[in-house]
Structures are given as C-alpha cells and as structure tokens.
Tab-separated table of C-alpha atoms in Angstrom:
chain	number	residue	atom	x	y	z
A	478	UNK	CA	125.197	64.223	83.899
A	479	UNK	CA	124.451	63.990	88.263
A	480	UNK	CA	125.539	61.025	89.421
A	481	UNK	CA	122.103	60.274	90.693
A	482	UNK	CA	121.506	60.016	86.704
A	483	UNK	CA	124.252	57.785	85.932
A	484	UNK	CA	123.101	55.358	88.826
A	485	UNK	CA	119.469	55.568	87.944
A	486	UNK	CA	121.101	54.322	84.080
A	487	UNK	CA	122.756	51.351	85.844
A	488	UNK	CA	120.143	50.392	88.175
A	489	UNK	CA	117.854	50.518	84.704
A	490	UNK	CA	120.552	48.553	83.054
A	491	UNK	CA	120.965	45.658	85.797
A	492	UNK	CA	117.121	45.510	85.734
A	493	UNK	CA	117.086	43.857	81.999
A	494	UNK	CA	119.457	41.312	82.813
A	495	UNK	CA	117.854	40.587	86.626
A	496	UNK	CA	114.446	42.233	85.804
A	497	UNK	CA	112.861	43.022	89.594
A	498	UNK	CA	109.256	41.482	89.279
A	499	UNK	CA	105.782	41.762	90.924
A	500	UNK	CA	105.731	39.984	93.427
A	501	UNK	CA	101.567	39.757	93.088
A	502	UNK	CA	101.314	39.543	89.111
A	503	UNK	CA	105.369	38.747	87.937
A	504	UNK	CA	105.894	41.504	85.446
A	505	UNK	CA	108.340	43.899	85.218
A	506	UNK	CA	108.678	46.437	88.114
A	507	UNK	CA	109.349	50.119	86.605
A	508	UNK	CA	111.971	52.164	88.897
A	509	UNK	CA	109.919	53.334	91.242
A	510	UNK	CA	107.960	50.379	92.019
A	511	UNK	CA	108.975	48.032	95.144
A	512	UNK	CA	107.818	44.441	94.874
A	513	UNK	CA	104.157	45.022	93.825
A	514	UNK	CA	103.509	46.765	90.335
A	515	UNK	CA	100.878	49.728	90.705
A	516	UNK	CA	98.336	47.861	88.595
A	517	UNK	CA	98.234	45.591	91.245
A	518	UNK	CA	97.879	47.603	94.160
A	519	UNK	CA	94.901	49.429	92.517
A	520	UNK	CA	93.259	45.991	91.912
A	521	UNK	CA	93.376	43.910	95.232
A	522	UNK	CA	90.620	42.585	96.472
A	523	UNK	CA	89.999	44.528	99.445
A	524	UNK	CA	87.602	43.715	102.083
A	525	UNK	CA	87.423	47.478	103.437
A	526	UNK	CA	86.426	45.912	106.801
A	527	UNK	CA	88.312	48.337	108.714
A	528	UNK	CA	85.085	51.007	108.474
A	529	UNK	CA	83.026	48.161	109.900
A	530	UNK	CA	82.594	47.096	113.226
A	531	UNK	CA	80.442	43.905	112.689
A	532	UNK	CA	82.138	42.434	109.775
A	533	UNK	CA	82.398	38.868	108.687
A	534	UNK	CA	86.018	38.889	110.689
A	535	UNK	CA	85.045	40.308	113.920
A	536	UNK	CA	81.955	37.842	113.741
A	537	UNK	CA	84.878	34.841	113.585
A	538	UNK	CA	85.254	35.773	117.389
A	539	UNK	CA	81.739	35.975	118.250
A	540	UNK	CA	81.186	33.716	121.740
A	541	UNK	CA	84.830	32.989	121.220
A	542	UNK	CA	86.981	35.928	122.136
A	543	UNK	CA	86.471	39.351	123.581
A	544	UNK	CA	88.036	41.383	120.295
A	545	UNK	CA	87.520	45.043	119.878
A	546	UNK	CA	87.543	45.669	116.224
A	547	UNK	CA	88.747	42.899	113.445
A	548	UNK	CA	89.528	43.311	109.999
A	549	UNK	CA	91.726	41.762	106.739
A	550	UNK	CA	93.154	43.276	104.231
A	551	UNK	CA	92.002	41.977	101.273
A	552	UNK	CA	89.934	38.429	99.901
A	553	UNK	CA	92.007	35.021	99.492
A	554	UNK	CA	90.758	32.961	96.985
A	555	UNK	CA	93.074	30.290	95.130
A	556	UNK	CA	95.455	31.271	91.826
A	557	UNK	CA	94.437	35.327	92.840
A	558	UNK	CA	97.210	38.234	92.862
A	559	UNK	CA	96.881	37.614	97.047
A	560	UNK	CA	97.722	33.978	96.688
A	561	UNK	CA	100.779	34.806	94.961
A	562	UNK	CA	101.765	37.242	97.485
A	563	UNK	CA	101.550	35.383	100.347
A	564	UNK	CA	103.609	32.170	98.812
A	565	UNK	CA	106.028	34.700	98.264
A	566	UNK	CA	105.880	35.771	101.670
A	567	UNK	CA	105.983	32.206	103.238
A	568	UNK	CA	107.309	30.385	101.002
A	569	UNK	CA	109.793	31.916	98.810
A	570	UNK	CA	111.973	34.311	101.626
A	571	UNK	CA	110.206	37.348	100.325
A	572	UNK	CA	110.172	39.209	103.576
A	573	UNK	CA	110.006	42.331	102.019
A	574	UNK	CA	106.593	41.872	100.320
A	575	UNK	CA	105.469	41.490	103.456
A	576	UNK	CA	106.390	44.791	104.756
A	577	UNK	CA	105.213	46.591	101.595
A	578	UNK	CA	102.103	45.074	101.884
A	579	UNK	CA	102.048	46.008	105.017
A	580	UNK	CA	102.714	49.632	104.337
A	581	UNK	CA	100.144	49.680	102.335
A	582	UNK	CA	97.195	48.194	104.643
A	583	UNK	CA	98.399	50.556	107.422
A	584	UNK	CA	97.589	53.749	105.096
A	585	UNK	CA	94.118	52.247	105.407
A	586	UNK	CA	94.078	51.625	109.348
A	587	UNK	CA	95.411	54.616	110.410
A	588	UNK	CA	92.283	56.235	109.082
A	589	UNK	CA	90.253	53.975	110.892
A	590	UNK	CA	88.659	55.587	114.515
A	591	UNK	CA	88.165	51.098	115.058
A	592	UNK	CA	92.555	50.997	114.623
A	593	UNK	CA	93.838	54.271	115.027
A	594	UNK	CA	94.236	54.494	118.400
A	595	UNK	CA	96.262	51.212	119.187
A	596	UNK	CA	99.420	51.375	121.162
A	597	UNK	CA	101.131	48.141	120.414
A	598	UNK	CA	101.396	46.024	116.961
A	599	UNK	CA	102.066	42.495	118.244
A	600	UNK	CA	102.833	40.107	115.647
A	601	UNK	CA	101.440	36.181	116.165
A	602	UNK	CA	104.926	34.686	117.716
A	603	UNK	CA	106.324	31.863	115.300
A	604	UNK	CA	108.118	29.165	117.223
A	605	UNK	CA	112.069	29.910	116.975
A	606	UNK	CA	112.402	26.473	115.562
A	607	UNK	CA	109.660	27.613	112.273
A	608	UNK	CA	111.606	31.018	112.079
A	609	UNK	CA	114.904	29.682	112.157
A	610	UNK	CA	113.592	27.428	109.241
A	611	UNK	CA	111.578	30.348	107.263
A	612	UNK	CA	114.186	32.859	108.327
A	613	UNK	CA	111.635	35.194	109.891
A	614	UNK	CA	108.202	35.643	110.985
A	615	UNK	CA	105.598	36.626	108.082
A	616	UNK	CA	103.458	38.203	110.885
A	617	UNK	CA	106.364	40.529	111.908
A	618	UNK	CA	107.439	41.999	108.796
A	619	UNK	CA	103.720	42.774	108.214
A	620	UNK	CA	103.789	44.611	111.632
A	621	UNK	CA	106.888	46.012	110.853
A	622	UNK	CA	105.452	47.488	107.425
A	623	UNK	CA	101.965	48.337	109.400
A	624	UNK	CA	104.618	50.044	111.889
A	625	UNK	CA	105.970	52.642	109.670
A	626	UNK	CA	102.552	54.201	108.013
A	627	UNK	CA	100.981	53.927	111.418
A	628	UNK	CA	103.852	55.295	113.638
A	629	UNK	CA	102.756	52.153	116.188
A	630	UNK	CA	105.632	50.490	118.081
A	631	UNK	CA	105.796	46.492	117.306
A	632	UNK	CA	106.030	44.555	120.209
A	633	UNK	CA	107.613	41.150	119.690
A	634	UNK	CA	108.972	40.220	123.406
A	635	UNK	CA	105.599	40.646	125.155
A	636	UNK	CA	103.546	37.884	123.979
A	637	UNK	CA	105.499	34.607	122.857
A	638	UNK	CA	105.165	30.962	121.476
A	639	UNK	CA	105.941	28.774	124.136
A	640	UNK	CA	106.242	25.223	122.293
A	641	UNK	CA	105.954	24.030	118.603
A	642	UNK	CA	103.052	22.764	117.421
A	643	UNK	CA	102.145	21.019	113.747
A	644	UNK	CA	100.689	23.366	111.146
A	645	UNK	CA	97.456	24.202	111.201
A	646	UNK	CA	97.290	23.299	107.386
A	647	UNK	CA	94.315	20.863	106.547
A	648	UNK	CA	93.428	20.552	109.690
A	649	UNK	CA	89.512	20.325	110.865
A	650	UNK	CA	88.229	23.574	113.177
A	651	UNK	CA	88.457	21.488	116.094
A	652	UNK	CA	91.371	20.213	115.413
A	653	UNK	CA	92.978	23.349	114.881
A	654	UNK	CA	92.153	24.990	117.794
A	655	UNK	CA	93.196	22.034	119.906
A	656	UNK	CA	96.367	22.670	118.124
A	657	UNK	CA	96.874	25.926	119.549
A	658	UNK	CA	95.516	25.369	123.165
A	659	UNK	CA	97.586	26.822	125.684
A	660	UNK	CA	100.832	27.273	123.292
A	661	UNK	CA	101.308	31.404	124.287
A	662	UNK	CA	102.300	32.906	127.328
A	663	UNK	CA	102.836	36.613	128.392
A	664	UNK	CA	106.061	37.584	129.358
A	665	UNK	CA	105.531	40.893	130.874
A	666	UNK	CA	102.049	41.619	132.304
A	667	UNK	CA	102.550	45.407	133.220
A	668	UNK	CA	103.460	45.902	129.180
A	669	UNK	CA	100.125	45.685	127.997
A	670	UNK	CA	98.725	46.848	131.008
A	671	UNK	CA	95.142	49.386	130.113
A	672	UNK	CA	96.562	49.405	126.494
A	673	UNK	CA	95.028	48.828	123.043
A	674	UNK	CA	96.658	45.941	121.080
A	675	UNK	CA	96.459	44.909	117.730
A	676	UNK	CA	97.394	41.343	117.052
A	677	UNK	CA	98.742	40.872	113.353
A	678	UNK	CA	99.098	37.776	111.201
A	679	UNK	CA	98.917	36.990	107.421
A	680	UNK	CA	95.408	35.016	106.908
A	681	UNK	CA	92.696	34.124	108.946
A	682	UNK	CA	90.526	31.026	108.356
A	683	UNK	CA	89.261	29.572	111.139
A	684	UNK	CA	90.302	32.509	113.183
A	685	UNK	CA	91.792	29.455	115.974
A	686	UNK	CA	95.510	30.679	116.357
A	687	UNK	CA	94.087	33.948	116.717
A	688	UNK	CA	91.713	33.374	119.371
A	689	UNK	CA	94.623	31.237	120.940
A	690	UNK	CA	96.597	34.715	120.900
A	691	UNK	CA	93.300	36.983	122.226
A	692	UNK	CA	92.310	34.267	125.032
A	693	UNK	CA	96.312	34.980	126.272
A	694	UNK	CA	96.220	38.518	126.086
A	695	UNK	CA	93.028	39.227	128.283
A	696	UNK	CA	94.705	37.856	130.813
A	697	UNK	CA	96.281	41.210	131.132
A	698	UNK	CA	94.252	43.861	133.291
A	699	UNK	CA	91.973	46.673	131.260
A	700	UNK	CA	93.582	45.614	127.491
A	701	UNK	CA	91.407	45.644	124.390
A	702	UNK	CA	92.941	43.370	121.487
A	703	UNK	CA	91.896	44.066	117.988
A	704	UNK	CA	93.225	42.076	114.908
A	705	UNK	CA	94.333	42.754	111.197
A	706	UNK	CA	95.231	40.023	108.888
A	707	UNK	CA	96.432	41.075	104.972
A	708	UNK	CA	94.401	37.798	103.703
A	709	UNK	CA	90.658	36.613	104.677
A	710	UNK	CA	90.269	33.011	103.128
C-alpha cells in the first residue's frame, strides 16, 4: 500500500467519528468534497445575472450610483440551501465556505465580457471592531475565493471603514442608507486610478452599503465599479 492510500484510509476513518458536513444541506461530505456536497452545487438557485446587463441588481443602482455591471450569485429566500450557507459564513466562523463559494461564482464571472476584465476585487471593509468580533470579513474570503478562479488581485487597504455603525438588520431603506452615509474613505487615490473595480459582499437587499461603497469610489479619476454579491434577497 502508498502512503497516500493509508492516509486517504485514515482521513476516511476520522470522517465517521467527526463526519465533515455540507455546509448548504448538512450531509455527509464524500472525500473529495470541500464544505458544499455536489448535489448542492448543481442545485443553487442561481440568478445567472452576470450575462445581463440590465438585471434586477444593476437596476438597485439606477439614479443612485454610477455602477458598470451588477450581479449575485444566486436567490435568498428564508430556510433555502443559501440561507444555510451564509449563517455559516456569518455566523458560525465558517470562513472557508465563503471562499468555496466563492470559487465557485468566479468560474461563472470570469466568463463574463460585463466581469472579466476587472483589475481589483475589493471586498466591503468591516469595521476592525465587527472583524475582531466575527474573526474576519465574510466579504473578503468571498474575494479571496473569487480571487483564485479569476486570477484578480484583492485589494483590502484601498478602500476602508472609517467608523462603526449599527447593523443594517431590520432597518427601513432610509434608515439604512443613513446608516452608511459617509462611513468609507479612500486611502490611496492613485490605486484605483483609470481601473475597473469590482466591489464584493455577501447579500444585497437594499443595495445601501453598497451604494455607500460606489458613491466613495467615484471619487477616484476614470474608475468603473461593478458589484457581485453570492446572495440577492
């Protein structure tokens, strides 16, 4: 026997007495599998938004926000496989869902003439006071994942969070944008300078964070900002 058999055994082995499970569905993850089962990949609810200039997300930012191209990954809706993999991803330290999930929506954007041609993956900044709490930022392990199928740099010292503010959860529209007035600032305005930036988070409701992020950013001479969410609720 190789020893890569013998440690494909154990691994096996230690997997029935701490079974790895989907992070989307909670079965059983065969050895090949990393946090999502394959049933589950094949079944998400995808928006396929990323072939569409005028979809339902880039019409969020209509009168808003200049935004090149918006998309999301896939539908939210409550008790789906998404909804599990998102309280996972904020709420149970799963970072590396995030990335996987990530991995897999870049497959999708790096076909995409609206995505493709970005320079810079720039994660929505969590305050260091959230992310010392959560123990990273959900938006950056996305990029990180969107990072390595789309061979795009992630930028995470360019655009930052410059005080803490409540969450945005159950707020009202108005509310939540007045909640995220004025709370980014660019570090480095040469960085982003003529380029093509894509601004990544994990869901987009009212879109008002991410306008918060856009409004910031074109500040910057000749940029074009697109934005990618995995979840559209």
């Amino acid at each position: 026997f190789t020893l890569k058999t013998m440690l494909g055994w154990l691994k096996d082995f230690i997997s029935l007495i701490y079974p790895h499970l989907c992070a989307s569905c909670g079965k059983t993850l065969y050895r090949k599998e990393n946090c999502i089962c394959s049933f589950c990949k094949i079944s998400f609810p995808k928006t396929n938004f990323h072939n569409e200039k005028d979809n339902p997300i880039s019409k969020i930012f209509w009168g808003r926000a200049e935004v090149h191209s918006a998309a999301a990954y896939c539908f939210f809706n409550k008790g789906d496989k998404i909804q599990h993999v998102m309280h996972e991803l904020k709420y149970k330290g799963n970072a590396q869902v995030g990335v996987e999930m990530g991995k897999l929506y870049g497959s999708d954007l790096e076909k995409s003439d609206l995505f493709s041609t970005a320079d810079f993956l720039v994660p929505v900044p969590l305050h260091k006071t959230r992310q010392k709490k959560r123990g990273y930022n959900q938006a950056e392990v996305i990029a990180n994942g969107l990072s390595e199928t789309m061979k795009i740099p992630v930028d995470i010292a360019t655009l930052i969070r410059g005080k803490y503010n409540e969450t945005q959860t159950k707020k009202s529209h108005y509310e939540r944008w007045k909640n995220v007035d004025s709370i980014f600032q660019i570090t480095d305005f040469n960085r982003f300078l003529n380029k093509h930036v894509i601004i990544v988070d994990d869901v987009i409701t009212t879109g008002s964070t991410m306008e918060a992020c856009v409004q910031t950013l074109l500040l910057v001479d000749g940029i074009k900002v697109s934005v990618v969410t995995l979840a559209y609720a």
